[in-house]
mmCIF file of C-alpha atoms and ligand atoms in Angstrom:
data_model
loop_
_atom_site.group_PDB
_atom_site.id
_atom_site.type_symbol
_atom_site.label_atom_id
_atom_site.label_comp_id
_atom_site.label_asym_id
_atom_site.label_seq_id
_atom_site.Cartn_x
_atom_site.Cartn_y
_atom_site.Cartn_z
ATOM 1 C CA MET Z 659 34.736 -47.955 18.300
ATOM 2 C CA GLN Z 660 36.539 -51.327 18.447
ATOM 3 C CA LEU Z 661 34.196 -54.206 18.898
ATOM 4 C CA LYS Z 662 35.054 -56.764 21.714
ATOM 5 C CA ASN Z 663 33.146 -59.430 19.992
ATOM 6 C CA ASP Z 664 33.219 -59.068 16.108
ATOM 7 C CA LEU Z 665 32.704 -62.693 15.360
ATOM 8 C CA LEU Z 666 29.531 -61.943 13.480
ATOM 9 C CA LEU Z 667 31.335 -59.383 11.224
ATOM 10 C CA ARG Z 668 34.330 -61.679 10.682
ATOM 11 C CA ALA Z 669 32.140 -64.639 9.745
ATOM 12 C CA ALA Z 670 30.185 -62.470 7.357
ATOM 13 C CA ARG Z 671 33.389 -61.266 5.660
ATOM 14 C CA GLY Z 672 34.677 -64.931 5.383
ATOM 15 C CA GLU Z 673 37.574 -64.303 7.851
ATOM 16 C CA LYS Z 674 38.806 -66.851 10.381
ATOM 17 C CA VAL Z 675 36.667 -67.321 13.537
ATOM 18 C CA GLU Z 676 37.457 -69.291 16.686
ATOM 19 C CA ARG Z 677 33.875 -70.285 16.899
ATOM 20 C CA THR Z 678 30.570 -69.871 14.978
ATOM 21 C CA PRO Z 679 28.627 -66.688 15.921
ATOM 22 C CA VAL Z 680 25.059 -67.037 16.802
ATOM 23 C CA TRP Z 681 21.935 -64.892 17.002
ATOM 24 C CA LEU Z 682 18.278 -65.378 16.393
ATOM 25 C CA MET Z 683 15.954 -63.677 13.944
ATOM 26 C CA ARG Z 684 13.148 -61.897 15.862
ATOM 27 C CA GLN Z 685 15.038 -62.338 19.120
ATOM 28 C CA ALA Z 686 14.031 -58.872 20.199
ATOM 29 C CA GLY Z 687 10.528 -58.577 21.416
ATOM 30 C CA ARG Z 688 8.957 -61.992 21.022
ATOM 31 C CA ILE Z 689 9.939 -64.346 23.813
ATOM 32 C CA LEU Z 690 11.246 -62.614 26.779
ATOM 33 C CA PRO Z 691 9.058 -61.748 29.861
ATOM 34 C CA GLU Z 692 11.429 -58.803 30.230
ATOM 35 C CA TYR Z 693 10.172 -57.517 26.895
ATOM 36 C CA ARG Z 694 6.541 -58.041 27.781
ATOM 37 C CA GLU Z 695 7.103 -55.866 30.904
ATOM 38 C CA VAL Z 696 8.348 -52.935 28.874
ATOM 39 C CA ARG Z 697 5.777 -53.480 26.271
ATOM 40 C CA ALA Z 698 3.074 -53.227 28.926
ATOM 41 C CA SER Z 699 4.245 -49.858 29.973
ATOM 42 C CA VAL Z 700 3.312 -48.287 26.746
ATOM 43 C CA SER Z 701 0.167 -48.237 24.499
ATOM 44 C CA GLY Z 702 1.559 -50.808 21.995
ATOM 45 C CA PHE Z 703 4.201 -51.934 19.628
ATOM 46 C CA ILE Z 704 4.255 -48.731 17.618
ATOM 47 C CA GLU Z 705 4.717 -46.540 20.702
ATOM 48 C CA LEU Z 706 7.519 -48.779 21.849
ATOM 49 C CA ALA Z 707 9.215 -48.645 18.492
ATOM 50 C CA LYS Z 708 8.956 -44.800 18.422
ATOM 51 C CA THR Z 709 10.403 -44.341 21.873
ATOM 52 C CA PRO Z 710 14.136 -44.587 21.187
ATOM 53 C CA ALA Z 711 15.295 -45.169 24.804
ATOM 54 C CA LEU Z 712 12.712 -48.178 25.294
ATOM 55 C CA ALA Z 713 13.506 -49.562 21.716
ATOM 56 C CA ALA Z 714 17.114 -49.514 22.798
ATOM 57 C CA GLU Z 715 16.413 -51.239 26.031
ATOM 58 C CA VAL Z 716 14.580 -54.157 24.342
ATOM 59 C CA THR Z 717 17.207 -54.438 21.659
ATOM 60 C CA LEU Z 718 19.824 -55.032 24.413
ATOM 61 C CA GLN Z 719 17.722 -57.548 26.435
ATOM 62 C CA PRO Z 720 18.558 -60.579 24.299
ATOM 63 C CA VAL Z 721 22.345 -59.717 24.452
ATOM 64 C CA ASP Z 722 22.252 -59.534 28.213
ATOM 65 C CA ILE Z 723 19.862 -62.431 28.815
ATOM 66 C CA LEU Z 724 20.412 -64.948 25.930
ATOM 67 C CA GLY Z 725 24.100 -64.259 25.278
ATOM 68 C CA VAL Z 726 23.761 -63.903 21.483
ATOM 69 C CA ASP Z 727 26.709 -62.565 19.406
ATOM 70 C CA ALA Z 728 24.620 -59.721 17.903
ATOM 71 C CA ALA Z 729 21.890 -57.140 18.707
ATOM 72 C CA ILE Z 730 19.170 -56.428 16.172
ATOM 73 C CA ILE Z 731 17.642 -53.022 16.275
ATOM 74 C CA PHE Z 732 14.042 -53.211 17.672
ATOM 75 C CA SER Z 733 11.779 -51.845 14.854
ATOM 76 C CA ASP Z 734 9.696 -53.412 12.022
ATOM 77 C CA ILE Z 735 9.983 -53.675 8.275
ATOM 78 C CA LEU Z 736 6.737 -51.779 8.042
ATOM 79 C CA VAL Z 737 8.184 -48.392 9.063
ATOM 80 C CA ILE Z 738 9.042 -47.863 5.388
ATOM 81 C CA PRO Z 739 5.512 -47.785 4.009
ATOM 82 C CA GLU Z 740 4.534 -45.415 6.820
ATOM 83 C CA ALA Z 741 7.611 -43.083 5.953
ATOM 84 C CA MET Z 742 6.357 -43.123 2.347
ATOM 85 C CA GLY Z 743 2.959 -41.958 3.343
ATOM 86 C CA LEU Z 744 1.115 -45.252 4.126
ATOM 87 C CA PRO Z 745 0.714 -45.482 7.933
ATOM 88 C CA TYR Z 746 0.026 -48.927 9.590
ATOM 89 C CA GLU Z 747 -1.493 -50.126 12.826
ATOM 90 C CA MET Z 748 -0.439 -53.230 14.764
ATOM 91 C CA VAL Z 749 -3.529 -55.110 15.786
ATOM 92 C CA GLU Z 750 -3.046 -57.061 19.006
ATOM 93 C CA LYS Z 751 -2.708 -60.710 18.391
ATOM 94 C CA ARG Z 752 -3.422 -60.361 14.748
ATOM 95 C CA GLY Z 753 -0.567 -58.447 13.249
ATOM 96 C CA PRO Z 754 -0.097 -55.386 10.867
ATOM 97 C CA TYR Z 755 -3.020 -53.632 9.286
ATOM 98 C CA PHE Z 756 -2.930 -50.727 6.668
ATOM 99 C CA PRO Z 757 -6.172 -48.615 6.701
ATOM 100 C CA LYS Z 758 -5.243 -47.312 3.343
ATOM 101 C CA THR Z 759 -3.701 -49.503 0.561
ATOM 102 C CA ILE Z 760 -2.351 -48.895 -2.904
ATOM 103 C CA ALA Z 761 -4.591 -49.721 -5.925
ATOM 104 C CA SER Z 762 -3.805 -47.206 -8.633
ATOM 105 C CA ILE Z 763 -0.849 -45.448 -10.348
ATOM 106 C CA GLU Z 764 -2.133 -42.167 -8.982
ATOM 107 C CA GLU Z 765 -1.825 -43.505 -5.508
ATOM 108 C CA VAL Z 766 1.709 -44.770 -6.189
ATOM 109 C CA LYS Z 767 2.611 -41.284 -7.528
ATOM 110 C CA LYS Z 768 1.404 -39.588 -4.308
ATOM 111 C CA LEU Z 769 3.809 -41.871 -2.203
ATOM 112 C CA ARG Z 770 7.107 -40.129 -1.425
ATOM 113 C CA ILE Z 771 10.597 -41.579 -1.172
ATOM 114 C CA ALA Z 772 11.165 -41.926 2.623
ATOM 115 C CA SER Z 773 13.531 -39.340 4.104
ATOM 116 C CA PRO Z 774 15.138 -41.450 6.936
ATOM 117 C CA GLU Z 775 16.287 -38.219 8.845
ATOM 118 C CA GLU Z 776 12.812 -36.830 8.822
ATOM 119 C CA ASP Z 777 10.529 -39.738 8.832
ATOM 120 C CA LEU Z 778 12.525 -42.406 10.589
ATOM 121 C CA ASN Z 779 14.717 -40.389 12.934
ATOM 122 C CA TYR Z 780 13.150 -42.474 15.854
ATOM 123 C CA VAL Z 781 14.978 -45.601 14.538
ATOM 124 C CA LEU Z 782 18.311 -43.627 14.038
ATOM 125 C CA GLU Z 783 18.044 -42.355 17.467
ATOM 126 C CA ALA Z 784 17.409 -45.934 18.899
ATOM 127 C CA ILE Z 785 20.438 -47.057 17.027
ATOM 128 C CA LYS Z 786 22.605 -44.339 18.509
ATOM 129 C CA ILE Z 787 21.467 -45.084 22.046
ATOM 130 C CA THR Z 788 21.869 -48.757 21.470
ATOM 131 C CA LYS Z 789 25.353 -48.407 20.207
ATOM 132 C CA LYS Z 790 26.302 -46.424 23.165
ATOM 133 C CA GLU Z 791 24.844 -48.862 25.642
ATOM 134 C CA LEU Z 792 26.283 -51.835 23.852
ATOM 135 C CA ASP Z 793 29.733 -50.234 24.359
ATOM 136 C CA GLY Z 794 31.255 -52.505 21.802
ATOM 137 C CA ARG Z 795 30.107 -55.752 23.304
ATOM 138 C CA VAL Z 796 28.650 -57.105 20.029
ATOM 139 C CA PRO Z 797 27.725 -55.761 16.654
ATOM 140 C CA LEU Z 798 24.350 -54.115 15.908
ATOM 141 C CA ILE Z 799 22.244 -55.358 12.978
ATOM 142 C CA GLY Z 800 20.262 -52.842 11.155
ATOM 143 C CA PHE Z 801 17.429 -54.164 8.832
ATOM 144 C CA ALA Z 802 14.770 -53.446 6.291
ATOM 145 C CA GLY Z 803 12.204 -55.526 4.304
ATOM 146 C CA CYS Z 804 12.894 -56.383 0.786
ATOM 147 C CA PRO Z 805 10.949 -54.214 -1.717
ATOM 148 C CA TRP Z 806 8.761 -57.372 -2.782
ATOM 149 C CA THR Z 807 7.771 -58.054 0.737
ATOM 150 C CA ILE Z 808 7.015 -54.409 1.509
ATOM 151 C CA PHE Z 809 4.951 -54.229 -1.678
ATOM 152 C CA CYS Z 810 2.945 -57.214 -0.610
ATOM 153 C CA TYR Z 811 1.905 -55.294 2.574
ATOM 154 C CA MET Z 812 1.179 -52.060 0.733
ATOM 155 C CA ILE Z 813 -1.071 -53.676 -1.788
ATOM 156 C CA GLU Z 814 -2.741 -56.236 0.359
ATOM 157 C CA GLY Z 815 -3.024 -54.093 3.607
ATOM 158 C CA SER Z 816 -2.395 -57.073 6.019
ATOM 159 C CA GLY Z 817 -0.904 -60.478 6.101
ATOM 160 C CA SER Z 818 -2.339 -63.043 3.769
ATOM 161 C CA LYS Z 819 -1.849 -66.746 2.935
ATOM 162 C CA THR Z 820 -1.592 -66.063 -0.845
ATOM 163 C CA PHE Z 821 -1.107 -62.363 -1.216
ATOM 164 C CA SER Z 822 -3.177 -62.785 -4.442
ATOM 165 C CA LYS Z 823 -3.969 -59.055 -4.724
ATOM 166 C CA ALA Z 824 -0.330 -58.196 -4.750
ATOM 167 C CA ARG Z 825 0.534 -61.098 -7.276
ATOM 168 C CA LYS Z 826 -2.524 -60.022 -9.404
ATOM 169 C CA MET Z 827 -0.846 -56.673 -9.954
ATOM 170 C CA LEU Z 828 2.292 -58.309 -11.366
ATOM 171 C CA TYR Z 829 0.009 -59.688 -14.009
ATOM 172 C CA ARG Z 830 -2.426 -56.861 -14.659
ATOM 173 C CA GLU Z 831 -0.324 -53.756 -13.972
ATOM 174 C CA PRO Z 832 3.328 -54.738 -14.265
ATOM 175 C CA GLU Z 833 4.358 -51.134 -15.032
ATOM 176 C CA MET Z 834 2.757 -49.735 -11.963
ATOM 177 C CA ALA Z 835 4.269 -52.638 -9.850
ATOM 178 C CA ARG Z 836 7.600 -51.520 -11.174
ATOM 179 C CA VAL Z 837 7.154 -47.865 -10.284
ATOM 180 C CA LEU Z 838 6.111 -48.797 -6.828
ATOM 181 C CA LEU Z 839 9.014 -51.354 -6.352
ATOM 182 C CA ASP Z 840 11.425 -48.566 -7.550
ATOM 183 C CA LYS Z 841 10.134 -46.058 -4.957
ATOM 184 C CA ILE Z 842 10.397 -48.703 -2.225
ATOM 185 C CA THR Z 843 13.836 -49.619 -3.259
ATOM 186 C CA GLN Z 844 15.108 -46.009 -3.331
ATOM 187 C CA SER Z 845 13.512 -45.476 0.266
ATOM 188 C CA THR Z 846 15.125 -48.737 1.467
ATOM 189 C CA ILE Z 847 18.678 -47.730 0.263
ATOM 190 C CA ASP Z 848 18.455 -44.322 1.769
ATOM 191 C CA TYR Z 849 17.176 -45.890 5.070
ATOM 192 C CA LEU Z 850 19.766 -48.584 5.234
ATOM 193 C CA LYS Z 851 22.543 -46.042 4.493
ATOM 194 C CA ALA Z 852 21.083 -43.816 7.319
ATOM 195 C CA GLN Z 853 21.072 -46.807 9.786
ATOM 196 C CA ILE Z 854 24.682 -47.487 8.917
ATOM 197 C CA ALA Z 855 25.689 -43.826 9.438
ATOM 198 C CA ALA Z 856 23.897 -43.986 12.833
ATOM 199 C CA GLY Z 857 26.033 -47.034 13.848
ATOM 200 C CA ALA Z 858 24.562 -50.295 12.280
ATOM 201 C CA ASP Z 859 27.520 -52.655 11.825
ATOM 202 C CA ILE Z 860 25.817 -54.955 9.310
ATOM 203 C CA VAL Z 861 22.384 -55.009 7.537
ATOM 204 C CA GLN Z 862 19.897 -57.650 6.761
ATOM 205 C CA ILE Z 863 17.034 -57.509 4.165
ATOM 206 C CA PHE Z 864 14.028 -59.741 4.933
ATOM 207 C CA ASP Z 865 12.229 -61.126 2.032
ATOM 208 C CA SER Z 866 9.598 -62.983 3.968
ATOM 209 C CA TRP Z 867 7.229 -63.512 1.027
ATOM 210 C CA ALA Z 868 9.889 -64.595 -1.567
ATOM 211 C CA GLY Z 869 8.297 -68.087 -1.578
ATOM 212 C CA ILE Z 870 5.148 -66.998 -3.068
ATOM 213 C CA LEU Z 871 6.515 -66.113 -6.543
ATOM 214 C CA PRO Z 872 7.276 -68.229 -9.492
ATOM 215 C CA PRO Z 873 11.076 -68.282 -10.174
ATOM 216 C CA GLU Z 874 10.923 -66.013 -13.134
ATOM 217 C CA GLN Z 875 8.694 -63.484 -11.522
ATOM 218 C CA TYR Z 876 10.971 -63.744 -8.507
ATOM 219 C CA ASN Z 877 13.960 -62.565 -10.575
ATOM 220 C CA THR Z 878 12.129 -59.706 -12.293
ATOM 221 C CA PHE Z 879 9.982 -58.407 -9.281
ATOM 222 C CA SER Z 880 12.190 -59.176 -6.275
ATOM 223 C CA LEU Z 881 15.758 -60.284 -6.902
ATOM 224 C CA SER Z 882 16.511 -57.400 -9.274
ATOM 225 C CA TYR Z 883 15.507 -54.841 -6.637
ATOM 226 C CA ILE Z 884 17.479 -56.795 -3.822
ATOM 227 C CA GLN Z 885 20.521 -56.638 -6.207
ATOM 228 C CA GLN Z 886 20.167 -52.800 -6.472
ATOM 229 C CA ILE Z 887 20.153 -52.629 -2.720
ATOM 230 C CA CYS Z 888 23.214 -54.792 -2.420
ATOM 231 C CA ASP Z 889 25.022 -52.871 -5.153
ATOM 232 C CA ALA Z 890 24.317 -49.588 -3.290
ATOM 233 C CA ILE Z 891 25.519 -50.736 0.251
ATOM 234 C CA ASP Z 892 29.311 -51.107 0.414
ATOM 235 C CA GLU Z 893 29.904 -49.559 3.875
ATOM 236 C CA VAL Z 894 29.144 -52.778 5.797
ATOM 237 C CA PRO Z 895 28.355 -56.511 5.066
ATOM 238 C CA VAL Z 896 24.844 -57.276 3.706
ATOM 239 C CA THR Z 897 22.833 -60.370 4.471
ATOM 240 C CA VAL Z 898 19.844 -61.396 2.344
ATOM 241 C CA PHE Z 899 17.278 -63.692 3.805
ATOM 242 C CA ALA Z 900 14.701 -64.689 1.273
ATOM 243 C CA LYS Z 901 12.171 -67.138 2.975
ATOM 244 C CA GLY Z 902 11.100 -69.930 0.637
ATOM 245 C CA ALA Z 903 13.370 -68.831 -2.218
ATOM 246 C CA PHE Z 904 14.922 -72.399 -2.558
ATOM 247 C CA PHE Z 905 14.585 -72.067 -6.338
ATOM 248 C CA ALA Z 906 16.558 -68.826 -6.483
ATOM 249 C CA ARG Z 907 19.657 -70.036 -4.662
ATOM 250 C CA SER Z 908 21.994 -70.093 -7.705
ATOM 251 C CA GLU Z 909 20.891 -66.663 -8.715
ATOM 252 C CA MET Z 910 21.269 -65.485 -5.226
ATOM 253 C CA ALA Z 911 24.918 -66.631 -5.422
ATOM 254 C CA LYS Z 912 25.544 -63.758 -7.813
ATOM 255 C CA LEU Z 913 24.357 -61.025 -5.430
ATOM 256 C CA ASN Z 914 26.719 -58.499 -4.301
ATOM 257 C CA CYS Z 915 26.210 -59.449 -0.626
ATOM 258 C CA GLU Z 916 28.306 -61.309 1.944
ATOM 259 C CA THR Z 917 25.713 -63.627 3.543
ATOM 260 C CA ILE Z 918 22.684 -65.560 2.387
ATOM 261 C CA GLY Z 919 20.134 -66.710 4.868
ATOM 262 C CA LEU Z 920 18.713 -70.207 4.591
ATOM 263 C CA ASP Z 921 15.293 -71.183 5.844
ATOM 264 C CA TRP Z 922 14.850 -74.706 7.410
ATOM 265 C CA ASN Z 923 13.472 -76.244 4.181
ATOM 266 C CA MET Z 924 16.733 -75.689 2.415
ATOM 267 C CA LYS Z 925 19.170 -78.585 2.553
ATOM 268 C CA ILE Z 926 22.505 -77.318 3.913
ATOM 269 C CA GLY Z 927 24.984 -79.263 1.577
ATOM 270 C CA GLU Z 928 22.809 -78.613 -1.471
ATOM 271 C CA SER Z 929 22.619 -74.978 -0.588
ATOM 272 C CA ARG Z 930 26.529 -74.665 -0.195
ATOM 273 C CA GLN Z 931 26.829 -76.247 -3.599
ATOM 274 C CA MET Z 932 24.509 -73.880 -5.233
ATOM 275 C CA ILE Z 933 25.694 -70.909 -3.493
ATOM 276 C CA GLY Z 934 29.442 -71.730 -3.597
ATOM 277 C CA GLU Z 935 32.255 -71.042 -0.981
ATOM 278 C CA ASP Z 936 32.487 -67.378 -1.533
ATOM 279 C CA LYS Z 937 29.440 -66.460 0.724
ATOM 280 C CA THR Z 938 28.654 -66.973 4.270
ATOM 281 C CA LEU Z 939 25.456 -68.973 4.958
ATOM 282 C CA GLN Z 940 23.204 -68.111 7.785
ATOM 283 C CA GLY Z 941 20.624 -70.394 9.551
ATOM 284 C CA ASN Z 942 18.824 -72.674 9.608
ATOM 285 C CA LEU Z 943 17.485 -74.715 12.512
ATOM 286 C CA ASP Z 944 13.778 -75.264 12.332
ATOM 287 C CA PRO Z 945 12.347 -72.918 14.926
ATOM 288 C CA CYS Z 946 9.968 -75.666 16.056
ATOM 289 C CA ALA Z 947 13.071 -77.780 17.148
ATOM 290 C CA LEU Z 948 13.220 -75.440 20.083
ATOM 291 C CA TYR Z 949 10.061 -77.028 21.404
ATOM 292 C CA GLY Z 950 12.067 -80.154 22.081
ATOM 293 C CA SER Z 951 13.821 -80.983 25.394
ATOM 294 C CA SER Z 952 17.176 -79.569 26.203
ATOM 295 C CA LYS Z 953 18.800 -82.733 25.085
ATOM 296 C CA GLU Z 954 16.918 -82.773 21.863
ATOM 297 C CA VAL Z 955 17.634 -79.030 21.174
ATOM 298 C CA ALA Z 956 21.371 -79.603 21.740
ATOM 299 C CA SER Z 957 21.396 -82.596 19.491
ATOM 300 C CA ALA Z 958 19.503 -80.931 16.616
ATOM 301 C CA THR Z 959 21.832 -77.905 16.996
ATOM 302 C CA ARG Z 960 24.900 -80.122 16.812
ATOM 303 C CA ASN Z 961 23.493 -81.885 13.915
ATOM 304 C CA MET Z 962 23.095 -78.517 12.043
ATOM 305 C CA LEU Z 963 26.549 -77.282 12.855
ATOM 306 C CA ASP Z 964 28.064 -80.667 11.549
ATOM 307 C CA GLN Z 965 26.241 -80.116 8.343
ATOM 308 C CA PHE Z 966 27.850 -76.591 7.912
ATOM 309 C CA GLY Z 967 31.086 -77.945 8.988
ATOM 310 C CA ASN Z 968 34.057 -75.692 9.067
ATOM 311 C CA SER Z 969 32.702 -73.442 6.305
ATOM 312 C CA ARG Z 970 31.598 -69.835 6.436
ATOM 313 C CA HIS Z 971 28.482 -69.911 8.785
ATOM 314 C CA ILE Z 972 26.481 -67.714 10.993
ATOM 315 C CA ALA Z 973 24.248 -69.940 13.269
ATOM 316 C CA ASN Z 974 20.520 -68.867 13.366
ATOM 317 C CA LEU Z 975 17.039 -70.371 13.022
ATOM 318 C CA GLY Z 976 15.510 -70.862 9.667
ATOM 319 C CA HIS Z 977 13.006 -68.120 10.436
ATOM 320 C CA GLY Z 978 12.184 -65.913 13.357
ATOM 321 C CA VAL Z 979 11.847 -67.500 16.834
ATOM 322 C CA TYR Z 980 8.173 -68.253 17.752
ATOM 323 C CA PRO Z 981 6.577 -66.200 20.637
ATOM 324 C CA ASP Z 982 5.814 -69.192 22.855
ATOM 325 C CA ILE Z 983 9.194 -70.746 22.781
ATOM 326 C CA ASP Z 984 10.853 -71.054 26.172
ATOM 327 C CA PRO Z 985 13.814 -68.646 26.456
ATOM 328 C CA LYS Z 986 15.496 -71.469 28.350
ATOM 329 C CA MET Z 987 15.643 -73.625 25.098
ATOM 330 C CA VAL Z 988 16.947 -70.630 23.202
ATOM 331 C CA LYS Z 989 19.819 -70.401 25.629
ATOM 332 C CA VAL Z 990 20.547 -74.165 25.137
ATOM 333 C CA PHE Z 991 20.706 -73.455 21.446
ATOM 334 C CA VAL Z 992 22.999 -70.425 21.805
ATOM 335 C CA GLU Z 993 25.208 -72.323 24.336
ATOM 336 C CA THR Z 994 25.493 -75.413 22.257
ATOM 337 C CA VAL Z 995 26.583 -73.373 19.129
ATOM 338 C CA LYS Z 996 29.229 -71.698 21.313
ATOM 339 C CA ASP Z 997 30.709 -74.922 22.893
ATOM 340 C CA TYR Z 998 30.322 -77.251 19.930
ATOM 341 C CA SER Z 999 31.518 -74.881 17.103
ATOM 342 C CA THR Z 1000 34.586 -74.160 19.215
ATOM 343 C CA LYS Z 1001 35.568 -77.884 18.959
ATOM 344 C CA LEU Z 1002 34.485 -77.994 15.383
ATOM 345 C CA ARG Z 1003 36.736 -75.122 14.363
ATOM 346 C CA ALA Z 1004 39.660 -76.032 16.521
HETATM 347 O O1 LIG C 1637 14.499 -59.305 14.960
HETATM 348 C C1 LIG C 1637 13.966 -58.624 15.936
HETATM 349 O O2 LIG C 1637 13.580 -59.027 16.908
HETATM 350 C C2 LIG C 1637 13.947 -57.162 15.636
HETATM 351 C C3 LIG C 1637 12.618 -56.545 15.357
HETATM 352 C C4 LIG C 1637 11.760 -57.065 14.261
HETATM 353 C C5 LIG C 1637 10.359 -57.006 14.334
HETATM 354 N N1 LIG C 1637 9.895 -57.280 13.198
HETATM 355 C C6 LIG C 1637 9.611 -56.565 15.618
HETATM 356 C C7 LIG C 1637 8.204 -56.918 15.681
HETATM 357 C C8 LIG C 1637 12.055 -57.463 12.928
HETATM 358 C C9 LIG C 1637 13.342 -57.730 12.353
HETATM 359 C C10 LIG C 1637 10.830 -57.652 12.295
HETATM 360 C C11 LIG C 1637 10.744 -58.004 10.818
HETATM 361 C C12 LIG C 1637 9.452 -58.253 10.280
HETATM 362 N N2 LIG C 1637 8.223 -57.682 10.561
HETATM 363 C C13 LIG C 1637 9.254 -59.159 9.231
HETATM 364 C C14 LIG C 1637 10.427 -59.889 8.559
HETATM 365 C C15 LIG C 1637 10.766 -61.175 9.293
HETATM 366 C C16 LIG C 1637 9.730 -62.292 9.235
HETATM 367 O O3 LIG C 1637 9.307 -62.630 10.446
HETATM 368 O O4 LIG C 1637 9.437 -62.831 8.258
HETATM 369 C C17 LIG C 1637 7.871 -59.153 8.880
HETATM 370 C C18 LIG C 1637 7.280 -59.994 7.804
HETATM 371 C C19 LIG C 1637 7.280 -58.267 9.719
HETATM 372 C C20 LIG C 1637 5.870 -57.858 9.715
HETATM 373 C C21 LIG C 1637 5.184 -58.027 11.061
HETATM 374 N N3 LIG C 1637 5.510 -57.336 12.163
HETATM 375 C C22 LIG C 1637 4.227 -59.061 11.289
HETATM 376 C C23 LIG C 1637 3.653 -60.092 10.354
HETATM 377 C C24 LIG C 1637 3.835 -58.877 12.720
HETATM 378 C C25 LIG C 1637 2.840 -59.570 13.506
HETATM 379 C C26 LIG C 1637 3.313 -60.971 13.991
HETATM 380 C C27 LIG C 1637 4.493 -60.931 14.852
HETATM 381 O O5 LIG C 1637 5.558 -61.086 14.188
HETATM 382 O O6 LIG C 1637 4.455 -60.728 16.053
HETATM 383 C C28 LIG C 1637 4.696 -57.903 13.228
HETATM 384 C C29 LIG C 1637 4.650 -57.290 14.567
HETATM 385 C C30 LIG C 1637 5.949 -57.198 15.275
HETATM 386 N N4 LIG C 1637 7.206 -57.008 14.821
HETATM 387 C C31 LIG C 1637 6.146 -57.542 16.631
HETATM 388 C C32 LIG C 1637 7.568 -57.110 17.016
HETATM 389 C C33 LIG C 1637 8.230 -57.429 18.271
HETATM 390 C C34 LIG C 1637 5.027 -57.931 17.688
HETATM 391 C C35 LIG C 1637 4.363 -56.665 18.070
HETATM 392 C C36 LIG C 1637 3.873 -56.665 19.600
HETATM 393 O O7 LIG C 1637 4.673 -56.491 20.528
HETATM 394 O O8 LIG C 1637 2.616 -56.792 19.783
#
């Protein structure tokens, strides 16, 4: 189907745009009272994610309410470990928890390569419903975690400040780490391809824990797997967001992807220089800037847009929007991008 608003896709491919497209990482299911209402009607996050009609409903909310230029499918990066045989729970106010974790090569061998049609059909169904209900208004973003970030959760079993168990494995059992990363990578490629077949117009991979690795280990244990994913996906544009990977920006320039996400620590001009003109950059306002007044939010947003100038850019925050941010301030961000970038690109 022809999209009525394809700004995001054109910006990703480096084509001409009348204004800069804008969306927010974690826009679905964090800040809207309308989300909380739907969420309260079920037992928890997992039931919501596994009920395609409801997942589609909360995916559409930010498009309707905030006016963003893309929808991102409501799900989580942790559906992949579950589909490989390692189920997770979402503990209220605390985050993900894996009752079983991976500690030996025997356990790695017991994991299966995820079969999206069998194990993740609920996500594919949610994508199909969302596409129908979007009716071409904006593109739909599919996503997955990067193998390294998924590996962290599978070894550690929950969030962690240091992920030292996961990192210990890179030193003590590098071979086992490689076998596990390979399995996650294969599962992720199949999963992203299935999301695209179901209707995703663009895909993003989230490497939330990129920043905890030293540069050389990052190349070996994360970037090389990201590269395999980028090389395998040629159906739609690919975005790579590696939080904290400032040290890997020149390497990332060589990835076979259209867009690189920047976090808010990364200087915009310097990033453009390191990554070059042939990629779109996405980001990177500090999520905390949205705690300011409307005037301050608008001014911080204009300042960000000025720094990206007329180059290939998708406006976003430097990480996911925080749960207690006022949706009104998100609207100020979105509307400022729309108005100001129209002038900037005229
Ligand atoms: O972007 C979107 O709005 C779409 C949905 C989405 C969720 N998680 C829903 C979710 C996306 C893209 C994610 C990605 C994700 N999940 C990442 C990568 C991005 C990042 O933030 O770095 C990571 C690391 C996770 C793992 C995860 N899931 C954590 C650490 C938590 C707990 C804290 C939190 O973010 O709320 C989750 C839970 C989760 N994922 C919720 C939602 C809406 C909250 C669950 C609830 O409603 O109780």
